[in-house]
Short mmCIF file of C-alpha atoms in Angstrom, two decimals:
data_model
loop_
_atom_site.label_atom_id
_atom_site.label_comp_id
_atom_site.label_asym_id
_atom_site.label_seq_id
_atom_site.Cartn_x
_atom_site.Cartn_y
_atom_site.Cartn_z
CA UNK A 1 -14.31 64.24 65.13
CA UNK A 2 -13.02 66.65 67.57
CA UNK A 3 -10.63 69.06 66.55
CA UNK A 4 -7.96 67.86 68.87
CA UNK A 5 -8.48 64.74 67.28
CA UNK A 6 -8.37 66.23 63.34
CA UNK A 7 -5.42 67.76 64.20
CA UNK A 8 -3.54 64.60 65.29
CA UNK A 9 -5.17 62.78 62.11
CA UNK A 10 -3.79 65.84 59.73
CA UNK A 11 -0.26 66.35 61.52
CA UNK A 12 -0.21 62.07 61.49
CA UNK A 13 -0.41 61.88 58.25
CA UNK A 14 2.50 64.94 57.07
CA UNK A 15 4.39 62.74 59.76
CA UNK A 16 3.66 59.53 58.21
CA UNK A 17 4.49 60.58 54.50
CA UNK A 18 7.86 62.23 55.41
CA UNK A 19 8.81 59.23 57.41
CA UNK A 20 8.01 57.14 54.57
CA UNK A 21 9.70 59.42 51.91
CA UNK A 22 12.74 58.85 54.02
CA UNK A 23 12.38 55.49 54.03
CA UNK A 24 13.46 55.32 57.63
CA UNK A 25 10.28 53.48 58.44
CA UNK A 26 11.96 49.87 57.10
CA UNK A 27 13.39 47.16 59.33
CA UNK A 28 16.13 47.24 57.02
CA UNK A 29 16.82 51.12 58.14
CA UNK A 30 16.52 50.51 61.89
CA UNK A 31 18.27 47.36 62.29
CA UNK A 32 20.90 48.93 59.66
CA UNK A 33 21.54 51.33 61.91
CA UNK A 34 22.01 49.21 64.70
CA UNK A 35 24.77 47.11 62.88
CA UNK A 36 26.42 50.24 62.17
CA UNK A 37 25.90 49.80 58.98
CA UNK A 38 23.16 52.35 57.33
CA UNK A 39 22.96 55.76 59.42
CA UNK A 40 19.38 56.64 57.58
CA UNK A 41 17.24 57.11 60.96
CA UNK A 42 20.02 59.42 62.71
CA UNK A 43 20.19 61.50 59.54
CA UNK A 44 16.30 61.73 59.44
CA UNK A 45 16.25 62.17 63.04
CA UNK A 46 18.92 64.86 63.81
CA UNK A 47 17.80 66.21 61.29
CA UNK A 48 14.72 66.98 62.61
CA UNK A 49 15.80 67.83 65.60
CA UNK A 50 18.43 70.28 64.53
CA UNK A 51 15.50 72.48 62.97
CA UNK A 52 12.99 71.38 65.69
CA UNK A 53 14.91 72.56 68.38
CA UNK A 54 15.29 76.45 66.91
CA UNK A 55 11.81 76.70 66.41
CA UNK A 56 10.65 75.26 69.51
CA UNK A 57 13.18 77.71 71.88
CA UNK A 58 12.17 80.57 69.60
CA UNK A 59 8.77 79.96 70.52
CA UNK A 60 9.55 79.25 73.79
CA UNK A 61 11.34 82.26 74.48
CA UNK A 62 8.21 84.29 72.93
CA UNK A 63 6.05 82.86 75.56
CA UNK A 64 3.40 81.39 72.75
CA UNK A 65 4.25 77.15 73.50
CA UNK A 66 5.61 75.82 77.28
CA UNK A 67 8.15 73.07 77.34
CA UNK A 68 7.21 69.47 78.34
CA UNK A 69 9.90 67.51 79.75
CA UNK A 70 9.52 64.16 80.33
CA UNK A 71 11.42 63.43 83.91
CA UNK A 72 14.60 61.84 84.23
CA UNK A 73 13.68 59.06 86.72
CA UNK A 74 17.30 57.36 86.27
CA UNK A 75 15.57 53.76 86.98
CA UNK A 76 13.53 54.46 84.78
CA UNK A 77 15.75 55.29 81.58
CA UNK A 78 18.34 52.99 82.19
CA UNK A 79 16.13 49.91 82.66
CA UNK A 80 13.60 51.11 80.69
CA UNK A 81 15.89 52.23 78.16
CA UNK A 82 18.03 48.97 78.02
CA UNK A 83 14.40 47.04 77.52
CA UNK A 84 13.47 49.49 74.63
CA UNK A 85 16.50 48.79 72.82
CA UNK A 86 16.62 45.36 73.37
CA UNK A 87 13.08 44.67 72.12
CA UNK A 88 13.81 47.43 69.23
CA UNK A 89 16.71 45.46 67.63
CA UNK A 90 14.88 41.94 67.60
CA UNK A 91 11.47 43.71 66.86
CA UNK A 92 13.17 45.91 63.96
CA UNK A 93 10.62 48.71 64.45
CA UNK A 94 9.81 51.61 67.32
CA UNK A 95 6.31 52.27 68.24
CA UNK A 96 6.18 55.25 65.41
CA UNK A 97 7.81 53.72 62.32
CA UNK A 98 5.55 50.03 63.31
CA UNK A 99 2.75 51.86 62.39
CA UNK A 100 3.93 53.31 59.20
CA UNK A 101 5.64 50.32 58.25
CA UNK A 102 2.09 48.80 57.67
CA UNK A 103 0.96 51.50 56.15
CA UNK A 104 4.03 50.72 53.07
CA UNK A 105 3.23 47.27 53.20
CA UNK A 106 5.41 45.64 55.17
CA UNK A 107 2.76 43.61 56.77
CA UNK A 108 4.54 42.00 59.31
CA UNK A 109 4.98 44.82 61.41
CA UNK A 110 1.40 43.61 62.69
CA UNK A 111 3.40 41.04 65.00
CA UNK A 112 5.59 43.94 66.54
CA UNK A 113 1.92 46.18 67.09
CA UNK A 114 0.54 42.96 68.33
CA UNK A 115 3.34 42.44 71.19
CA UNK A 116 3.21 46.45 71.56
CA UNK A 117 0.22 46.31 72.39
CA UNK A 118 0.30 43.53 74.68
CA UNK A 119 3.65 44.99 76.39
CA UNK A 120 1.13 48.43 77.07
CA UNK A 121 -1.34 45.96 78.70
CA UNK A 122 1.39 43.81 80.95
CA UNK A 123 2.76 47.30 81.88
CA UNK A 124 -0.26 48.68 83.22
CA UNK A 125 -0.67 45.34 85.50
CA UNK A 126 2.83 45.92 86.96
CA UNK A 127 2.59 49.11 87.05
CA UNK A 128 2.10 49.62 90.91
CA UNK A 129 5.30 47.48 91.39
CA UNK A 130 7.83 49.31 89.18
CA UNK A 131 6.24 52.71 90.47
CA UNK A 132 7.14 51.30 94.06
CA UNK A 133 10.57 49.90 92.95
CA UNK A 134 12.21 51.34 89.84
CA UNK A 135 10.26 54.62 89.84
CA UNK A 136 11.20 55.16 93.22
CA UNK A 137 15.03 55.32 93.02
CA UNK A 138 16.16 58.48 91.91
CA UNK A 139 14.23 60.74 90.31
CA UNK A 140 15.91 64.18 88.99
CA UNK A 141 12.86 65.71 87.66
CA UNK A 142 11.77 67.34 84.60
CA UNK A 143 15.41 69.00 83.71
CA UNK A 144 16.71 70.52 80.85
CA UNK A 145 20.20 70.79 79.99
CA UNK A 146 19.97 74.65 79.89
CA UNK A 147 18.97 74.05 83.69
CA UNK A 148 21.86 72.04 84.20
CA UNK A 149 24.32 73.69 82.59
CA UNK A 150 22.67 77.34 84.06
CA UNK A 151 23.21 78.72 80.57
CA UNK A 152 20.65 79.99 77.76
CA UNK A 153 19.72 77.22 75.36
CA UNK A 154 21.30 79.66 72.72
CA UNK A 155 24.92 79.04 74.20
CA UNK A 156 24.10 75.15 73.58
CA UNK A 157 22.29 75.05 70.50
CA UNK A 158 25.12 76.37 67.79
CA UNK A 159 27.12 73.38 69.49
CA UNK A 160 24.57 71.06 69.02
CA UNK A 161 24.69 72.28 65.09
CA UNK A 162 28.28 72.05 65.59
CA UNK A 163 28.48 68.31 66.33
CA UNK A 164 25.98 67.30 64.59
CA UNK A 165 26.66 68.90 61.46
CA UNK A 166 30.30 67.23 61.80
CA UNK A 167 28.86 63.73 62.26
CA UNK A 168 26.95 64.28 59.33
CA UNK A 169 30.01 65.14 57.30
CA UNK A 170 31.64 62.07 59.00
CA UNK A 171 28.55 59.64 57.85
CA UNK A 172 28.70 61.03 54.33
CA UNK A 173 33.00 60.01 54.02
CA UNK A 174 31.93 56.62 55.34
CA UNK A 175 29.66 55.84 53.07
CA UNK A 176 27.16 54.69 56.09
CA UNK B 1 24.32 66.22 48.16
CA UNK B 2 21.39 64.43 46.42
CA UNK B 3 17.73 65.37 47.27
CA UNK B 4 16.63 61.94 46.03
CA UNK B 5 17.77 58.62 46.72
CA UNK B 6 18.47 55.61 44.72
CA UNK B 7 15.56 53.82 45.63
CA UNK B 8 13.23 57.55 44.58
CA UNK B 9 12.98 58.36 48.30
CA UNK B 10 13.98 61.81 49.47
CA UNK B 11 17.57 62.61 51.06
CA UNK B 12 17.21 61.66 54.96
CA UNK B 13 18.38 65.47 55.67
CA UNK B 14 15.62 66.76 53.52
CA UNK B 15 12.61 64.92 54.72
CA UNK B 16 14.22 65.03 58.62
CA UNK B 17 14.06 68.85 58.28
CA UNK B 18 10.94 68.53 56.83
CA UNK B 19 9.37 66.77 60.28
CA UNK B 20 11.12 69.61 62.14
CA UNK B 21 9.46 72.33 60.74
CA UNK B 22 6.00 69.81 61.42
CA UNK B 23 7.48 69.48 64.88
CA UNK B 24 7.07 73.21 65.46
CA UNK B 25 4.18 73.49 63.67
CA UNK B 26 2.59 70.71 65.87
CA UNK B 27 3.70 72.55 68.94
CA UNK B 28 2.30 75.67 68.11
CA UNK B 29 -1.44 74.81 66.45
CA UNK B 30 -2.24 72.63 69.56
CA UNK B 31 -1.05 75.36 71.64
CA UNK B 32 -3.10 77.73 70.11
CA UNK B 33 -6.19 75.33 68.89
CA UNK B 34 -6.33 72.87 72.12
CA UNK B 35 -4.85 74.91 74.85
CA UNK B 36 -1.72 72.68 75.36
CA UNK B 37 1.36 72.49 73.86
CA UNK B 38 1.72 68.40 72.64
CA UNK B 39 4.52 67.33 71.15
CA UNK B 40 5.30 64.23 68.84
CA UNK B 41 5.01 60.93 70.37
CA UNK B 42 3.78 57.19 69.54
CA UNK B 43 3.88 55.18 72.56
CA UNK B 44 1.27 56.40 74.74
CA UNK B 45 -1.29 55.61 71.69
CA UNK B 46 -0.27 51.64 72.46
CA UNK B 47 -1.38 52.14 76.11
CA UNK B 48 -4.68 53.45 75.10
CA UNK B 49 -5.17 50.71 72.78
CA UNK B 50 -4.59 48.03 75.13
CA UNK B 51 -7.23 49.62 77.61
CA UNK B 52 -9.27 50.13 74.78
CA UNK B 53 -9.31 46.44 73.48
CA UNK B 54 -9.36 45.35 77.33
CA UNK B 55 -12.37 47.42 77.95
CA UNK B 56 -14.50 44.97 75.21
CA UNK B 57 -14.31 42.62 77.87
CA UNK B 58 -13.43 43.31 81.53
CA UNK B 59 -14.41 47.35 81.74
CA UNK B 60 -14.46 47.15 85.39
CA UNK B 61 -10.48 45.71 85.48
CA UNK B 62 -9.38 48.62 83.24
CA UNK B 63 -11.95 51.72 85.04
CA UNK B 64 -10.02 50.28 88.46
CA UNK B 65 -6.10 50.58 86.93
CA UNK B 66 -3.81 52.80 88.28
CA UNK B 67 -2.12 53.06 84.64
CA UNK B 68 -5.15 53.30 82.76
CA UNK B 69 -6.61 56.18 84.71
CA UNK B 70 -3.08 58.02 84.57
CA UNK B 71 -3.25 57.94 81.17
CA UNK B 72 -6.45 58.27 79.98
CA UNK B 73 -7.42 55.42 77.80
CA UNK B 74 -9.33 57.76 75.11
CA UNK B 75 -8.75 58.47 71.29
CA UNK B 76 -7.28 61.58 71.88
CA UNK B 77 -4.89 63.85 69.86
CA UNK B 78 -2.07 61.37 69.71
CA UNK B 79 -3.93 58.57 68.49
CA UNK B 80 -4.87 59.66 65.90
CA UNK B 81 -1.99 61.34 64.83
CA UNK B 82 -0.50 57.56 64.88
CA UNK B 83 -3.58 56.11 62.69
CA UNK B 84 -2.28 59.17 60.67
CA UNK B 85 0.94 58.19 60.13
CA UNK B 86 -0.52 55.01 58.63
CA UNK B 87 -2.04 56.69 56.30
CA UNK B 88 0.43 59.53 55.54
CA UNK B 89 3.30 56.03 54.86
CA UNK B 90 0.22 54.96 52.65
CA UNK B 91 -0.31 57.81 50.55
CA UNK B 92 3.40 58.44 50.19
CA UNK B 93 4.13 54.64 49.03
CA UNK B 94 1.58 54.28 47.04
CA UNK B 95 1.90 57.33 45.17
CA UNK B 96 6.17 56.90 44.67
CA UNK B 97 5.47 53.02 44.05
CA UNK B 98 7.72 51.89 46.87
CA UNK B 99 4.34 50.18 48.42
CA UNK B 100 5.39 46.49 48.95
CA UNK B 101 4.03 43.58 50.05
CA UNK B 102 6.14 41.79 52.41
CA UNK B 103 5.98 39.09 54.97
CA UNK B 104 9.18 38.82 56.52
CA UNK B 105 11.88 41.48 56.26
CA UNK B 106 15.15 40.68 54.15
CA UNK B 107 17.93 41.04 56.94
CA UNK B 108 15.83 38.67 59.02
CA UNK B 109 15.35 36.34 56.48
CA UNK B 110 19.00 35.77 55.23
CA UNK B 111 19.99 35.53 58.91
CA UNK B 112 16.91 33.01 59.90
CA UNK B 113 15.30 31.50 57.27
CA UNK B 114 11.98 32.90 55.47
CA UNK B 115 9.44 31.58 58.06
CA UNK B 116 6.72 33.83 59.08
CA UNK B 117 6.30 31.93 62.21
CA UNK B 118 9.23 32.70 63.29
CA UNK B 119 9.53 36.13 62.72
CA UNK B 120 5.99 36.83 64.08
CA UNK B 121 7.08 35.08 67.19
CA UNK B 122 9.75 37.23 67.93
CA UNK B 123 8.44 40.22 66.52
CA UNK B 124 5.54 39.93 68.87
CA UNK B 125 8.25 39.20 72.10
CA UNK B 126 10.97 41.88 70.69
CA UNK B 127 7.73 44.30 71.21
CA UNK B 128 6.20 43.29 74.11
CA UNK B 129 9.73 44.10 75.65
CA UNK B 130 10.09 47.29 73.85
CA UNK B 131 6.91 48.42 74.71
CA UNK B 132 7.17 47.71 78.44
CA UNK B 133 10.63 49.84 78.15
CA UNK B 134 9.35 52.26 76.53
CA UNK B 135 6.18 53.22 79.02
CA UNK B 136 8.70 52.94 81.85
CA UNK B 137 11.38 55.35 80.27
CA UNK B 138 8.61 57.37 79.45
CA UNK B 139 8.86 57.70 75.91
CA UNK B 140 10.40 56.13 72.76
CA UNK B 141 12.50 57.13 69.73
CA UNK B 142 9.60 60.10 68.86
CA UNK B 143 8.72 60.94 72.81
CA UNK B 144 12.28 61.24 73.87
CA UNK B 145 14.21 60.92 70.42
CA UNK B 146 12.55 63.57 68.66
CA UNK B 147 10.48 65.74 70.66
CA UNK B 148 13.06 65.19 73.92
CA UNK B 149 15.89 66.31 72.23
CA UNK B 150 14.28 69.25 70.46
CA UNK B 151 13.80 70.69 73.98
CA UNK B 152 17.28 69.71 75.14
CA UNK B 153 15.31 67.73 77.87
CA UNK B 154 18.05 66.30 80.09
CA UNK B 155 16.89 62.51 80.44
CA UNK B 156 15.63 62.17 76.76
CA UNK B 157 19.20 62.24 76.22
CA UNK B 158 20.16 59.84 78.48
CA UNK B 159 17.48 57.63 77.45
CA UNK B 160 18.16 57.20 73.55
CA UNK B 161 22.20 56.51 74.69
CA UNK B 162 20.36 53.87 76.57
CA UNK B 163 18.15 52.79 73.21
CA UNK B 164 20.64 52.70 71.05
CA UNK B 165 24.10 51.21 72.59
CA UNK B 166 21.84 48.22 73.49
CA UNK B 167 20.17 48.02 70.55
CA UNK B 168 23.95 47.86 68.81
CA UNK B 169 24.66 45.52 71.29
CA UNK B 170 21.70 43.21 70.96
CA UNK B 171 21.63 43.48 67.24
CA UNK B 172 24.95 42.33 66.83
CA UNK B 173 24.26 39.33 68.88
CA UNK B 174 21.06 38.91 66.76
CA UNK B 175 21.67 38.97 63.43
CA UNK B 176 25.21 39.28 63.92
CA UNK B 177 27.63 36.83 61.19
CA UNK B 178 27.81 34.01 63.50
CA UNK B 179 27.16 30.36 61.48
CA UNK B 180 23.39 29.34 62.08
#
């Protein structure tokens, strides 16, 4: 095994066991959150992303790690985006917590990997004609909201605690 | 606040804060051990996969796709870190005893009956839909959710609005309380 590939294996599985200790990986958990119901997954996730995104700008600042922004091809996260979450709510699992949902013995996540897969494969056929039509519609590029906003990502981030931290408080009265 | 939960899982904040401090640890090892900063993310892996399995039996078809060649249909860094989440949901399961068998999930069940059929049917449409979404938004709820946000990326944003108010949408059409 190549190291790039033992250190997806050993940062997999830390990602895999903290997913599954909270328990975000279920159906139950995703669809829960889509009824509004069970707020689990945005707990887990802005969670994560409220510590992630210190780390990640303090390292970023220091020069050590570059940024990778995905593009925001506007076609491309609107349609795409309204397919993900339409094919999220029936499946009950995104590509991630599919995986580890097998892995805690919810076998029938195999179906959802099974029609993941297959989506990959129809994608790549049709690929040429969505890069020719949806692709090519409007494509903003790989910004940033610091960009946007033409401020340091220290002016946004204590906001981005701010909110967040108040949603959390907000989940926690509601009992969701 | 609780640290565990009724059901002996960790507290959502906990274990979320927990992935990201792995977030940043991810970013920086394979910045400093493989030359490029990667970042958490699933869906890609299902791309390679496909090529992969397609490559058993027409190599040609998948050496002469646009996609394929884009993307590199290897088992690189990310795919393994997915086989590793696998394993990490194993360990974790088994170890807490919240491992369970189960063949089709309780919300779906009350709402449409306990056949597997069924379920695997639209399990395996619900993700071929996903999955086409996801590879054109470029991401899913790690790519964009996670490792998107982290980096305040503009469109990662934009694109788990998009995930989520139509997942609300079509989940309350789904499994909403409508007589069956």
């Amino acid at each position: 095994m190549s190291i790039d590939q033992m250190l997806g294996l050993i940062t997999g599985i830390l990602f895999g066991f903290l997913l599954q200790k909270g328990r975000v990986l279920r159906f139950e958990k995703q669809v829960g959150a889509m009824l509004l119901k069970d707020m689990t997954i945005f707990k887990f996730m802005l969670s994560a992303i409220l510590v992630g995104m210190i780390g990640i700008a303090l390292l970023a600042d220091a020069g050590i790690i570059t940024l990778s922004h995905k593009p925001m091809n506007f076609g491309a996260v609107l349609l795409g985006g309204a397919l993900f979450g339409t094919g999220w709510a029936v499946m009950g699992f995104c590509p991630g917590t599919s995986i580890g949902a097998l892995g805690e013995g919810r076998w029938h996540a195999v179906f959802a990997v099974a029609g993941m897969v297959a989506g990959a494969a129809l994608y790549a056929e049709i690929f040429p004609f969505i890069k020719s039509t949806v692709l090519a519609w409007k494509d903003f590029g790989k910004i940033d909201f610091p960009e946007v906003l033409g401020v340091s990502p220290w002016v946004i981030i204590p906001f981005f605690w701010a909110g967040t931290i108040s949603l959390f408080f907000w989940f926690e009265k509601k009992g969701l | 606040m609780k640290w565990k939960t009724k059901d002996g899982g960790w507290s959502p904040y906990l274990a979320g804060a927990l992935v990201g401090l792995l977030a940043i640890a991810s970013v920086y090892a394979t910045t400093q051990w493989m030359g490029k900063s990667n970042y958490l993310g699933a869906s890609t892996t299902f791309v390679r996969a496909a090529g992969l399995l397609e490559r058993t039996v027409v190599p040609d078809h998948v050496a002469a796709n646009e996609y394929y060649t884009r993307e590199k249909v290897r088992v690189d860094w990310q795919f393994m870190l997915v086989l590793g989440i696998f394993l990490g949901a194993l360990i974790s399961s088994a170890t807490d005893r919240s491992y369970k068998l189960e063949s089709v999930p309780p919300i779906w069940e009350k709402r449409f009956g306990p056949s597997i059929g069924k379920r695997a049917l639209w399990a395996f449409l619900g993700g071929i839909v996903a999955m086409v979404g996801a590879r054109m938004a470029d991401g899913c709820p790690s790519g964009h959710g996670l490792s998107g946000m982290m980096q305040l990326s503009a469109g990662s944003f934009v694109a788990l609005a998009m995930f989520f108010s139509v997942g609300v949408f079509v989940a309350a059409l789904v499994y909403g309380r409508r007589p069956s």
